[in-house]
Each structure stands twice: as structure tokens, then as C-alpha cells.
Amino acid sequence: MDPKAPRNRSSRRLSNAKLRNAVAPGKYRDGDGLFLLVKASGRRTWVQRITVDGRRRDIGLGPYPLVSLAEARRAVADNRRLVRGGKSPLTRRRSVLEPTFREAAATVIDLYAETWRNAVKSRQQWEHSLSAYAFPVIGGMKLSAIETSDVLRCLTPIWNVKRETAMRVRQRIRAVMQWAIASGYRTDNPAGDVLQAALPMREARRRKHHAALPHSAVAGAIAKVRASKSRRSTIAAFEFLVLTACRSGEVRNARWDDVDMEGRVWTVPETATKSGRMHRVPLADRTVEVLEEMIDVKDSSGLVFPSATGKVLSDNTLSKMLRDLGVPAVPHGFRSSFRDWCSEYAQVPREVAEAALAHVVKDSTEAAYARSTMFGRRAVLMQGWADYLNQARDSGGGTLGGTKARLLKNCI
């Protein structure tokens, strides 16, 4: 789309309503050489076409809607006056409309918020870290004025004492500067490779795995938790987590609307999973019993395992309970226990175990053949896991030969 309008017809000029609908790639003209350029990527930028020193030049006036229609028109008028006075507007355009780092960060956060799964929490983290460590140094500076040394002043005080925080601050500054480059305010990134080379790096450390129990000890941990004085919903949430081999956040955010007791399936919505894909979890006999224990304490929150305040259990609730009971594992570690049981005891095919854990297949060739969720085979697997835990609890650890044989028969 490339609408053209005579300058003397104000009805054909742009308006805020027209701008909101200007989404198709093309040039949307306003008058006096001003037009809104919409690119295929969706980026919208103000441009003024003007003759400077006998040459026709296109001057970028900043992105829309950060730069409003009224601001763009004022910039156009200012530039025309400069040209009439024999001066070039090219040397001053940045200082007229260029945002400060604080203003640009607000724009970037708004853009990113549309892609974050937990927009409220992520926004708070971005705003808090930048307010604490970046804004005091570069918040009021224009984007083009910020040097690598300025970013270094933000990070140096915390680099060796709060390394993880410092790295996140650097990543966020870098993202804002990437936006500045894309918006035409600068051509380099002061939080890029040069800064990386200037900061000391720690020696590579071995990856620390989540503390986990051998699968033979999991039934004992469940028994210890059920015998404790912890809150009823916390105990149930823990056993449900173990039985389903799901992540703590998925369990803590579980809602009754996503549970089909008759169909014996719990559907974890895509907004709650790490992969961003819906995950259907088959429910074993004991898992259904755990849910039935929670039915008579339903509240208005709709949560299956609400906290004492009716909100989602905090991410530390289950971990603290295990620490207080002397269980040498973290909630996420029980996924490892389950995975070891699948390989060492049940000996089920790898793809079935990985599907039960909702792991994303990274190998492109393997992924092409892994389109099935294998729900029926996973239902057999999860019932076998529940049976194993139940018999191990009752017998102090049995061989479960029959269960193992059934798994091999039904999961291969």
C-alpha cells in the first residue's frame, strides 16, 4: 500500500486512527515530505524526504509509536526551517527525538512482554534489575552517547559478587542496545563483545545436577512426607508431583478445570509448560486417589493444591518441606529418579520415557518421527511407576517382576 495525497488536501493526511490501521508494508504519506514507512517485518518508522545541499535525502525521525504523529510533524517543520537557513538537519536529528536509555528500556520491555509466559514476573525482574544497576549510571543518557565504559561502570561493582545478576543486567542492556541499532540510533552495541572481553570470567565449573534419590528410596520419601505435619495440600502436591513426574511449577499451578477424573487425564496447558506445548498426563490409580483427597477442600481459587491463602504454592514450599524432613533431594530431582527407574528397572524404550517427561526432542531427524505423544503407552508406564512405589512402600522394596514384565510387553 502506498497512498499518495496532495499537500493541500488535509482530509487525506494521516491521523491517529489511520496510523493504528497502517500495518500493510508500504509508505503512508502525510505531507511536507513526511511519511510512515511500514516494513515487512512490521517495524514502522517515520521518514522525511527533503532536499539538503541540492541532494534529496531521506531522514529517519524515529519509530512509531514511540514518536507520535505530532512530534514527527514538528520535526519536519524544524528541519525545513534549518534548510531554509542554510543548515543541515542531519547533524541534529538524533538529539531532537532520540530517547534516553530509560525510555528505550521501557519500550523494549513492552515489546518483550508480549512473548513472556509470565509477563508480570518478567517485567518486574527487568525493571528491578535495570533500576538498581543501570539507570543510576546510564538511565538519563541518550542512546547514542552511551559508551562501553559506561556499561562497564554499571556492571563492575557487582560482577564478582553477584555474577548471575550482573550477567542478566548485561543481557538486558544489550537487548535495549540491539533495539537502538535496529531503530537507527546507533551502529554498535556497547554491551557486546568488547565488553565481554573486558570483564573477568570464572573458570568453567561442572554442571550441578538437581539432588535426587535412587528410585528405590522414593517410596520411603513419600511415606515420610505423608507422616509429617505439613499442610494437607502440600503433602498431596508432593505425592502428585512424584507420581506424574512433572515439574514443580506445573503441579503447583494445576487447576481443576484441566483435570478429567473420568477420563483419567490431566492436561497441562501450553502456558504452564517449559516447552510451551500442551502436555497430557495419564493418571494412575494412586494419582486419582490423591486428587480425590483434595476434592473436599476445593476453594474458589480453582487450584488443585492451593496454599493457605488460596494462592499458588510458592516455589520454595515443597523444597523447604523436604529439607525440614531431612529428605536429601529437591522436587525436580524426582523426575531424575523416575527417569532412572525407566532405564534401570522398567527398561522401557527411551522415547516413551522422554515423552512421559515432556522433553523436547532436539535432534531434527528424531523429532520428525516423534510426533506421537504415545499416550496409551505412557498410561501403562505411569501405572507401573505408581505400582512400583506402592509395593516398595509395602514390602520395603520388592522385585515387582510381574509389573516389569507387563511394562515390557505394553511399552515396547
Short mmCIF file of C-alpha atoms in Angstrom, two decimals:
data_model
loop_
_atom_site.label_atom_id
_atom_site.label_comp_id
_atom_site.label_asym_id
_atom_site.label_seq_id
_atom_site.Cartn_x
_atom_site.Cartn_y
_atom_site.Cartn_z
CA MET A 1 0.00 0.00 0.00
CA ASP A 2 1.36 3.40 -0.97
CA PRO A 3 -1.32 6.09 -0.53
CA LYS A 4 -0.49 9.44 -2.08
CA ALA A 5 -2.22 12.66 -1.17
CA PRO A 6 -1.93 16.26 -2.41
CA ARG A 7 -0.48 18.53 0.27
CA ASN A 8 -3.40 20.95 0.08
CA ARG A 9 -5.97 18.30 0.99
CA SER A 10 -5.85 17.95 4.77
CA SER A 11 -8.52 15.24 4.69
CA ARG A 12 -6.00 12.94 3.00
CA ARG A 13 -3.33 13.49 5.63
CA LEU A 14 -2.59 10.95 8.30
CA SER A 15 -4.49 10.76 11.57
CA ASN A 16 -4.01 8.68 14.68
CA ALA A 17 -6.87 6.43 13.59
CA LYS A 18 -5.26 5.87 10.18
CA LEU A 19 -1.93 5.15 11.82
CA ARG A 20 -3.41 2.43 14.00
CA ASN A 21 -4.59 0.67 10.85
CA ALA A 22 -1.35 1.22 8.93
CA VAL A 23 0.01 -2.33 9.13
CA ALA A 24 0.46 -3.37 5.49
CA PRO A 25 4.02 -2.83 4.18
CA GLY A 26 4.40 0.43 2.26
CA LYS A 27 4.61 4.22 2.58
CA TYR A 28 1.83 6.16 4.24
CA ARG A 29 2.20 9.83 3.27
CA ASP A 30 1.25 12.80 5.41
CA GLY A 31 2.60 15.89 3.67
CA ASP A 32 5.71 18.10 3.50
CA GLY A 33 7.76 15.01 2.65
CA LEU A 34 6.72 13.12 5.78
CA PHE A 35 5.63 9.50 5.51
CA LEU A 36 5.35 6.45 7.72
CA LEU A 37 7.41 3.55 6.36
CA VAL A 38 5.99 0.13 7.26
CA LYS A 39 8.37 -2.75 6.57
CA ALA A 40 7.53 -6.40 6.01
CA SER A 41 8.86 -7.17 9.48
CA GLY A 42 6.12 -4.96 10.94
CA ARG A 43 8.52 -2.23 12.03
CA ARG A 44 7.07 1.27 11.50
CA THR A 45 9.35 4.30 11.14
CA TRP A 46 8.86 7.98 10.40
CA VAL A 47 10.83 9.26 7.38
CA GLN A 48 11.13 12.79 5.96
CA ARG A 49 12.13 13.23 2.31
CA ILE A 50 13.89 16.58 1.96
CA THR A 51 16.45 18.25 -0.29
CA VAL A 52 19.69 19.14 1.52
CA ASP A 53 22.59 20.82 -0.35
CA GLY A 54 20.94 20.04 -3.67
CA ARG A 55 20.54 16.33 -2.89
CA ARG A 56 17.35 14.55 -1.99
CA ARG A 57 17.75 12.83 1.38
CA ASP A 58 15.55 10.56 3.48
CA ILE A 59 15.89 11.40 7.16
CA GLY A 60 14.69 8.93 9.77
CA LEU A 61 12.70 10.61 12.52
CA GLY A 62 12.30 7.62 14.84
CA PRO A 63 9.96 4.66 15.30
CA TYR A 64 6.21 4.88 15.62
CA PRO A 65 4.50 4.93 18.11
CA LEU A 66 7.48 5.99 20.26
CA VAL A 67 7.48 9.13 18.11
CA SER A 68 3.93 10.41 17.75
CA LEU A 69 2.40 11.99 14.65
CA ALA A 70 2.52 15.44 16.25
CA GLU A 71 6.19 15.02 17.20
CA ALA A 72 7.07 13.86 13.69
CA ARG A 73 5.34 16.88 12.16
CA ARG A 74 7.20 19.24 14.49
CA ALA A 75 10.50 17.62 13.50
CA VAL A 76 9.60 18.04 9.82
CA ALA A 77 8.87 21.74 10.34
CA ASP A 78 12.12 22.22 12.27
CA ASN A 79 14.14 20.53 9.54
CA ARG A 80 12.56 22.65 6.81
CA ARG A 81 13.43 25.81 8.74
CA LEU A 82 17.03 24.64 9.10
CA VAL A 83 17.32 24.01 5.36
CA ARG A 84 15.89 27.44 4.57
CA GLY A 85 18.52 28.91 6.89
CA GLY A 86 21.31 27.10 5.04
CA LYS A 87 21.88 24.48 7.73
CA SER A 88 21.66 20.68 7.61
CA PRO A 89 19.17 18.84 9.80
CA LEU A 90 21.25 15.66 9.60
CA THR A 91 23.57 16.74 12.41
CA ARG A 92 20.80 17.41 14.92
CA ARG A 93 18.08 14.84 14.23
CA ARG A 94 19.29 12.38 16.84
CA SER A 95 19.27 14.87 19.69
CA VAL A 96 15.74 16.01 18.81
CA LEU A 97 13.89 12.69 19.03
CA GLU A 98 16.37 10.18 20.39
CA PRO A 99 15.14 8.56 23.64
CA THR A 100 17.15 8.11 26.78
CA PHE A 101 18.21 4.64 27.85
CA ARG A 102 15.43 4.60 30.46
CA GLU A 103 12.80 5.50 27.83
CA ALA A 104 14.15 2.93 25.36
CA ALA A 105 14.19 0.24 28.07
CA ALA A 106 10.50 0.87 28.76
CA THR A 107 9.74 0.40 25.05
CA VAL A 108 11.77 -2.81 24.85
CA ILE A 109 10.09 -4.24 27.95
CA ASP A 110 6.68 -3.56 26.41
CA LEU A 111 7.76 -5.33 23.21
CA TYR A 112 9.18 -8.36 25.04
CA ALA A 113 6.19 -8.63 27.40
CA GLU A 114 4.08 -9.98 24.54
CA THR A 115 6.36 -13.03 24.30
CA TRP A 116 6.92 -13.78 28.00
CA ARG A 117 4.94 -16.65 29.53
CA ASN A 118 4.79 -14.81 32.88
CA ALA A 119 4.75 -11.20 31.73
CA VAL A 120 4.13 -9.72 35.19
CA LYS A 121 7.03 -11.52 36.86
CA SER A 122 9.47 -10.99 33.98
CA ARG A 123 8.59 -7.30 33.73
CA GLN A 124 9.24 -6.86 37.45
CA GLN A 125 12.62 -8.61 37.13
CA TRP A 126 13.69 -6.44 34.20
CA GLU A 127 12.53 -3.20 35.80
CA HIS A 128 14.05 -4.02 39.19
CA SER A 129 17.48 -5.02 37.88
CA LEU A 130 17.78 -2.09 35.48
CA SER A 131 16.53 0.39 38.10
CA ALA A 132 19.04 -0.92 40.63
CA TYR A 133 22.15 -1.20 38.47
CA ALA A 134 21.74 0.50 35.06
CA PHE A 135 19.50 3.55 35.42
CA PRO A 136 21.66 5.26 38.11
CA VAL A 137 24.54 5.33 35.61
CA ILE A 138 23.04 5.47 32.09
CA GLY A 139 19.29 5.91 32.60
CA GLY A 140 19.26 9.58 31.63
CA MET A 141 21.78 9.30 28.78
CA LYS A 142 20.81 9.42 25.11
CA LEU A 143 21.31 6.07 23.40
CA SER A 144 23.99 7.32 21.02
CA ALA A 145 26.02 8.81 23.88
CA ILE A 146 26.45 5.57 25.84
CA GLU A 147 29.93 4.05 25.61
CA THR A 148 31.25 0.64 26.61
CA SER A 149 32.95 2.32 29.59
CA ASP A 150 29.53 3.49 30.83
CA VAL A 151 28.12 -0.04 30.71
CA LEU A 152 31.26 -1.25 32.45
CA ARG A 153 30.56 1.20 35.29
CA CYS A 154 27.11 -0.40 35.69
CA LEU A 155 28.49 -3.92 35.96
CA THR A 156 31.89 -3.67 37.66
CA PRO A 157 30.54 -3.17 41.23
CA ILE A 158 28.51 -6.41 41.08
CA TRP A 159 30.37 -8.55 38.54
CA ASN A 160 32.42 -10.56 41.06
CA VAL A 161 29.92 -10.55 43.93
CA LYS A 162 26.60 -11.03 42.09
CA ARG A 163 27.70 -12.71 38.89
CA GLU A 164 24.31 -14.11 37.85
CA THR A 165 22.59 -10.79 38.46
CA ALA A 166 25.32 -8.90 36.62
CA MET A 167 25.05 -11.21 33.62
CA ARG A 168 21.30 -10.67 33.45
CA VAL A 169 21.75 -6.89 33.67
CA ARG A 170 24.28 -7.05 30.86
CA GLN A 171 21.93 -9.15 28.70
CA ARG A 172 19.12 -6.65 29.28
CA ILE A 173 21.29 -3.64 28.46
CA ARG A 174 22.44 -5.47 25.36
CA ALA A 175 18.84 -6.10 24.29
CA VAL A 176 17.99 -2.42 24.64
CA MET A 177 21.05 -1.50 22.57
CA GLN A 178 20.07 -4.03 19.90
CA TRP A 179 16.75 -2.22 19.67
CA ALA A 180 18.65 1.10 19.40
CA ILE A 181 20.65 -0.27 16.46
CA ALA A 182 17.52 -1.53 14.74
CA SER A 183 15.84 1.85 15.31
CA GLY A 184 18.74 3.74 13.74
CA TYR A 185 20.02 5.47 16.87
CA ARG A 186 23.45 3.83 16.82
CA THR A 187 25.50 1.35 14.77
CA ASP A 188 27.29 -0.60 17.51
CA ASN A 189 26.44 -2.33 20.78
CA PRO A 190 28.40 -1.06 23.82
CA ALA A 191 27.29 -4.15 25.76
CA GLY A 192 28.60 -6.52 23.11
CA ASP A 193 31.83 -8.44 22.52
CA VAL A 194 34.19 -5.65 23.57
CA LEU A 195 32.53 -5.50 26.97
CA GLN A 196 32.64 -9.30 27.25
CA ALA A 197 36.40 -9.25 26.72
CA ALA A 198 36.85 -6.57 29.37
CA LEU A 199 35.08 -8.49 32.14
CA PRO A 200 36.83 -11.31 34.02
CA MET A 201 35.31 -14.74 33.54
CA ARG A 202 35.17 -17.53 36.08
CA GLU A 203 36.74 -20.86 35.36
CA ALA A 204 34.31 -23.33 33.88
CA ARG A 205 32.51 -25.26 36.57
CA ARG A 206 30.97 -28.69 36.40
CA ARG A 207 27.28 -28.62 35.84
CA LYS A 208 25.48 -29.14 39.11
CA HIS A 209 22.62 -31.60 38.86
CA HIS A 210 19.48 -31.47 40.96
CA ALA A 211 19.76 -33.53 44.14
CA ALA A 212 17.83 -36.75 43.60
CA LEU A 213 17.13 -40.07 45.32
CA PRO A 214 17.68 -43.53 43.86
CA HIS A 215 14.32 -44.81 42.65
CA SER A 216 14.32 -47.48 45.36
CA ALA A 217 14.24 -44.74 48.04
CA VAL A 218 11.39 -42.67 46.56
CA ALA A 219 8.60 -44.67 48.26
CA GLY A 220 10.27 -44.05 51.63
CA ALA A 221 10.34 -40.30 50.93
CA ILE A 222 6.61 -40.32 50.15
CA ALA A 223 5.91 -42.20 53.37
CA LYS A 224 7.96 -39.71 55.38
CA VAL A 225 6.13 -36.77 53.83
CA ARG A 226 2.70 -38.30 54.40
CA ALA A 227 3.55 -38.94 58.06
CA SER A 228 4.66 -35.31 58.57
CA LYS A 229 2.66 -32.42 59.97
CA SER A 230 2.84 -30.46 56.74
CA ARG A 231 -0.30 -28.92 55.25
CA ARG A 232 -2.63 -31.34 53.54
CA SER A 233 -2.37 -29.68 50.12
CA THR A 234 1.45 -29.56 50.33
CA ILE A 235 1.65 -33.28 51.08
CA ALA A 236 -0.75 -34.11 48.26
CA ALA A 237 1.08 -31.81 45.83
CA PHE A 238 4.35 -33.59 46.57
CA GLU A 239 2.97 -37.09 46.00
CA PHE A 240 1.19 -35.92 42.86
CA LEU A 241 4.48 -34.45 41.61
CA VAL A 242 6.27 -37.76 42.16
CA LEU A 243 3.52 -39.89 40.60
CA THR A 244 3.22 -37.73 37.47
CA ALA A 245 6.95 -36.97 37.12
CA CYS A 246 6.01 -33.40 36.27
CA ARG A 247 7.75 -30.13 37.10
CA SER A 248 7.05 -28.33 40.35
CA GLY A 249 5.58 -25.25 38.63
CA GLU A 250 3.20 -27.37 36.57
CA VAL A 251 1.93 -29.15 39.69
CA ARG A 252 1.66 -26.03 41.83
CA ASN A 253 -0.35 -24.27 39.12
CA ALA A 254 -2.59 -27.29 38.39
CA ARG A 255 -6.26 -26.34 38.11
CA TRP A 256 -9.38 -28.45 38.44
CA ASP A 257 -10.56 -27.22 35.03
CA ASP A 258 -7.65 -29.12 33.48
CA VAL A 259 -8.37 -32.42 35.29
CA ASP A 260 -10.61 -35.07 33.73
CA MET A 261 -11.26 -37.54 36.54
CA GLU A 262 -13.49 -39.77 34.42
CA GLY A 263 -11.04 -39.86 31.53
CA ARG A 264 -8.11 -40.15 33.97
CA VAL A 265 -6.05 -37.41 32.36
CA TRP A 266 -4.58 -34.11 33.49
CA THR A 267 -3.90 -31.61 30.71
CA VAL A 268 -1.08 -29.16 31.40
CA PRO A 269 -1.81 -26.11 29.21
CA GLU A 270 0.90 -24.78 26.93
CA THR A 271 1.17 -21.62 29.04
CA ALA A 272 2.34 -23.69 32.02
CA THR A 273 4.90 -25.99 30.36
CA LYS A 274 8.59 -25.33 29.85
CA SER A 275 8.39 -26.28 26.17
CA GLY A 276 5.33 -24.11 25.50
CA ARG A 277 3.43 -27.18 24.29
CA MET A 278 0.35 -28.78 25.87
CA HIS A 279 1.17 -31.96 27.82
CA ARG A 280 -1.46 -34.64 28.58
CA VAL A 281 -0.60 -36.68 31.66
CA PRO A 282 -2.25 -40.10 32.19
CA LEU A 283 -3.39 -40.62 35.79
CA ALA A 284 -2.61 -43.87 37.59
CA ASP A 285 -4.92 -45.35 40.23
CA ARG A 286 -3.00 -43.84 43.13
CA THR A 287 -2.78 -40.47 41.37
CA VAL A 288 -6.56 -40.38 41.08
CA GLU A 289 -6.80 -41.19 44.80
CA VAL A 290 -4.56 -38.22 45.63
CA LEU A 291 -6.86 -35.96 43.61
CA GLU A 292 -9.95 -37.39 45.33
CA GLU A 293 -8.37 -36.45 48.66
CA MET A 294 -8.34 -32.83 47.53
CA ILE A 295 -11.89 -32.65 46.15
CA ASP A 296 -13.50 -31.95 49.52
CA VAL A 297 -11.18 -28.98 50.15
CA LYS A 298 -11.83 -27.21 46.85
CA ASP A 299 -11.97 -23.44 47.13
CA SER A 300 -12.82 -20.54 44.86
CA SER A 301 -9.27 -20.33 43.50
CA GLY A 302 -9.79 -23.31 41.21
CA LEU A 303 -6.32 -24.59 42.17
CA VAL A 304 -5.93 -28.29 42.90
CA PHE A 305 -3.29 -27.65 45.57
CA PRO A 306 -3.91 -24.13 46.92
CA SER A 307 -1.75 -22.51 49.57
CA ALA A 308 -3.12 -21.41 52.94
CA THR A 309 -4.01 -18.04 51.36
CA GLY A 310 -5.78 -19.64 48.40
CA LYS A 311 -2.98 -18.69 46.00
CA VAL A 312 -0.44 -20.80 44.13
CA LEU A 313 2.03 -22.57 46.42
CA SER A 314 5.39 -20.78 46.39
CA ASP A 315 8.29 -22.45 44.59
CA ASN A 316 10.03 -22.92 47.93
CA THR A 317 7.18 -24.68 49.77
CA LEU A 318 7.96 -28.22 48.61
CA SER A 319 11.74 -27.71 48.82
CA LYS A 320 11.52 -26.45 52.41
CA MET A 321 9.31 -29.37 53.44
CA LEU A 322 11.87 -31.85 52.09
CA ARG A 323 14.75 -30.03 53.82
CA ASP A 324 12.88 -29.92 57.12
CA LEU A 325 12.17 -33.68 56.89
CA GLY A 326 15.78 -34.49 56.03
CA VAL A 327 14.97 -35.83 52.56
CA PRO A 328 18.21 -35.32 50.54
CA ALA A 329 16.51 -34.30 47.30
CA VAL A 330 14.78 -31.37 45.63
CA PRO A 331 11.37 -31.57 43.91
CA HIS A 332 12.86 -31.54 40.42
CA GLY A 333 15.16 -34.41 41.39
CA PHE A 334 12.23 -36.84 41.48
CA ARG A 335 12.00 -36.52 37.70
CA SER A 336 15.54 -37.91 37.61
CA SER A 337 14.51 -40.73 39.94
CA PHE A 338 11.65 -41.59 37.61
CA ARG A 339 13.92 -41.44 34.54
CA ASP A 340 16.45 -43.76 36.18
CA TRP A 341 13.66 -46.19 37.07
CA CYS A 342 12.51 -46.17 33.43
CA SER A 343 16.00 -47.09 32.23
CA GLU A 344 17.35 -49.31 35.00
CA TYR A 345 14.26 -51.13 36.22
CA ALA A 346 11.33 -50.90 33.80
CA GLN A 347 13.65 -50.83 30.77
CA VAL A 348 11.05 -49.07 28.65
CA PRO A 349 12.01 -47.53 25.30
CA ARG A 350 13.76 -44.19 25.55
CA GLU A 351 11.16 -42.33 23.50
CA VAL A 352 8.37 -43.42 25.88
CA ALA A 353 10.28 -42.22 28.94
CA GLU A 354 11.16 -38.91 27.26
CA ALA A 355 7.53 -38.36 26.23
CA ALA A 356 6.43 -39.01 29.83
CA LEU A 357 8.79 -36.25 30.98
CA ALA A 358 7.56 -33.91 28.20
CA HIS A 359 11.13 -33.48 26.98
CA VAL A 360 11.55 -31.74 23.63
CA VAL A 361 13.39 -33.89 21.09
CA LYS A 362 16.29 -31.71 19.91
CA ASP A 363 17.59 -33.90 17.11
CA SER A 364 15.70 -32.83 13.98
CA THR A 365 15.77 -36.30 12.42
CA GLU A 366 14.48 -37.98 15.58
CA ALA A 367 11.89 -35.25 16.07
CA ALA A 368 10.41 -35.98 12.65
CA TYR A 369 9.47 -39.46 13.90
CA ALA A 370 8.39 -38.35 17.40
CA ARG A 371 5.09 -36.67 16.56
CA SER A 372 3.00 -39.09 18.61
CA THR A 373 2.54 -38.42 22.32
CA MET A 374 2.30 -42.22 22.90
CA PHE A 375 -0.44 -41.58 25.46
CA GLY A 376 -1.54 -45.22 25.70
CA ARG A 377 1.99 -46.48 26.29
CA ARG A 378 2.61 -43.71 28.81
CA ALA A 379 -0.56 -44.66 30.69
CA VAL A 380 0.86 -48.16 31.19
CA LEU A 381 4.20 -46.68 32.22
CA MET A 382 2.76 -44.29 34.83
CA GLN A 383 0.60 -47.05 36.32
CA GLY A 384 3.72 -49.21 36.57
CA TRP A 385 5.56 -46.39 38.36
CA ALA A 386 2.70 -46.00 40.85
CA ASP A 387 2.56 -49.76 41.42
CA TYR A 388 6.31 -49.87 41.97
CA LEU A 389 6.14 -47.13 44.61
CA ASN A 390 3.18 -48.75 46.31
CA GLN A 391 4.77 -52.23 46.50
CA ALA A 392 8.15 -50.81 47.50
CA ARG A 393 6.43 -48.98 50.36
CA ASP A 394 4.52 -52.08 51.49
CA SER A 395 7.34 -54.59 51.13
CA GLY A 396 10.36 -52.46 51.85
CA GLY A 397 11.47 -52.83 48.23
CA GLY A 398 10.27 -55.70 46.07
CA THR A 399 11.28 -57.05 42.70
CA LEU A 400 7.92 -56.37 41.06
CA GLY A 401 8.63 -58.96 38.42
CA GLY A 402 5.04 -59.03 37.19
CA THR A 403 4.85 -55.26 36.83
CA LYS A 404 8.15 -55.19 34.96
CA ALA A 405 7.02 -57.89 32.56
CA ARG A 406 3.77 -56.03 31.88
CA LEU A 407 5.67 -52.82 31.15
CA LEU A 408 7.99 -54.53 28.72
CA LYS A 409 5.04 -56.09 26.95
CA ASN A 410 2.96 -52.94 26.64
CA CYS A 411 5.55 -50.19 26.17
CA ILE A 412 7.82 -51.71 23.53
#
